[in-house]
Short mmCIF file of C-alpha atoms in Angstrom, two decimals:
data_model
loop_
_atom_site.label_atom_id
_atom_site.label_comp_id
_atom_site.label_asym_id
_atom_site.label_seq_id
_atom_site.Cartn_x
_atom_site.Cartn_y
_atom_site.Cartn_z
CA UNK A 1 47.26 -134.68 14.07
CA UNK A 2 49.89 -135.89 11.64
CA UNK A 3 50.81 -132.27 10.88
CA UNK A 4 51.47 -131.62 14.55
CA UNK A 5 53.68 -134.70 14.76
CA UNK A 6 55.58 -133.58 11.65
CA UNK A 7 56.11 -130.07 12.99
CA UNK A 8 57.26 -131.32 16.39
CA UNK A 9 59.65 -133.75 14.68
CA UNK A 10 60.96 -130.91 12.52
CA UNK A 11 61.69 -128.75 15.56
CA UNK A 12 63.32 -131.63 17.42
CA UNK A 13 65.48 -132.45 14.38
CA UNK A 14 66.44 -128.80 14.04
CA UNK A 15 67.35 -128.67 17.74
CA UNK A 16 69.43 -131.82 17.35
CA UNK A 17 71.20 -130.21 14.38
CA UNK A 18 71.98 -127.11 16.43
CA UNK A 19 73.45 -129.24 19.23
CA UNK A 20 75.54 -131.15 16.70
CA UNK A 21 76.78 -127.90 15.11
CA UNK A 22 77.71 -126.58 18.55
CA UNK A 23 79.94 -129.62 19.03
CA UNK A 24 81.38 -129.62 15.50
CA UNK A 25 82.12 -125.88 15.29
CA UNK A 26 83.40 -125.23 18.81
CA UNK A 27 86.95 -124.58 17.60
CA UNK A 28 86.02 -122.36 14.65
CA UNK A 29 86.36 -118.61 15.20
CA UNK A 30 83.35 -116.36 14.83
CA UNK A 31 85.14 -114.36 12.10
CA UNK A 32 85.67 -117.51 10.06
CA UNK A 33 82.02 -118.48 10.52
CA UNK A 34 80.88 -115.10 9.23
CA UNK A 35 83.27 -114.94 6.28
CA UNK A 36 83.35 -118.50 4.96
CA UNK A 37 80.39 -119.26 2.73
CA UNK A 38 81.53 -122.87 2.30
CA UNK A 39 81.09 -123.44 6.03
CA UNK A 40 77.63 -121.89 5.90
CA UNK A 41 76.52 -124.13 3.04
CA UNK A 42 78.08 -127.27 4.45
CA UNK A 43 76.86 -127.01 8.02
CA UNK A 44 73.66 -125.13 7.26
CA UNK A 45 72.59 -127.85 4.86
CA UNK A 46 73.44 -130.47 7.48
CA UNK A 47 71.20 -128.74 10.00
CA UNK A 48 68.23 -128.47 7.63
CA UNK A 49 68.72 -132.06 6.54
CA UNK A 50 68.51 -133.20 10.15
CA UNK A 51 65.34 -131.13 10.63
CA UNK A 52 63.67 -132.75 7.62
CA UNK A 53 64.87 -136.18 8.70
CA UNK A 54 63.46 -135.58 12.18
CA UNK A 55 60.11 -134.62 10.70
CA UNK A 56 59.98 -137.64 8.41
CA UNK A 57 61.01 -139.96 11.23
CA UNK A 58 58.35 -138.59 13.57
CA UNK A 59 55.64 -139.03 10.93
CA UNK A 60 56.84 -142.55 10.15
CA UNK A 61 56.86 -143.53 13.83
CA UNK A 62 53.42 -141.99 14.29
CA UNK A 63 52.03 -144.03 11.43
CA UNK A 64 53.80 -147.18 12.58
CA UNK A 65 52.88 -147.13 16.28
CA UNK A 66 49.77 -145.04 16.75
CA UNK A 67 47.78 -145.67 13.60
CA UNK A 68 48.39 -149.44 13.56
CA UNK A 69 46.73 -149.96 16.97
#
C-alpha cells in the first residue's frame, strides 16, 4: 500500500510542478523554450524535484497518520 501512496504522491507532485511551470513560463516564447537548454535544466529539475518531494511527503503523511492508528 505504501507504494501506491508514493506513486500517487509522485503524480500529484508532478502535476503541481506542471501548474507552477505554466504560471512561471507564461511569458516565455515557445522558440525560447525549445532553444534554451538552461531553461530546460532549471525548470525541468524544479518539476522533478516537486514530484519527488510530493512522493516523499505522501509516504511520510501515510506513515504518520494511517500507520500510527
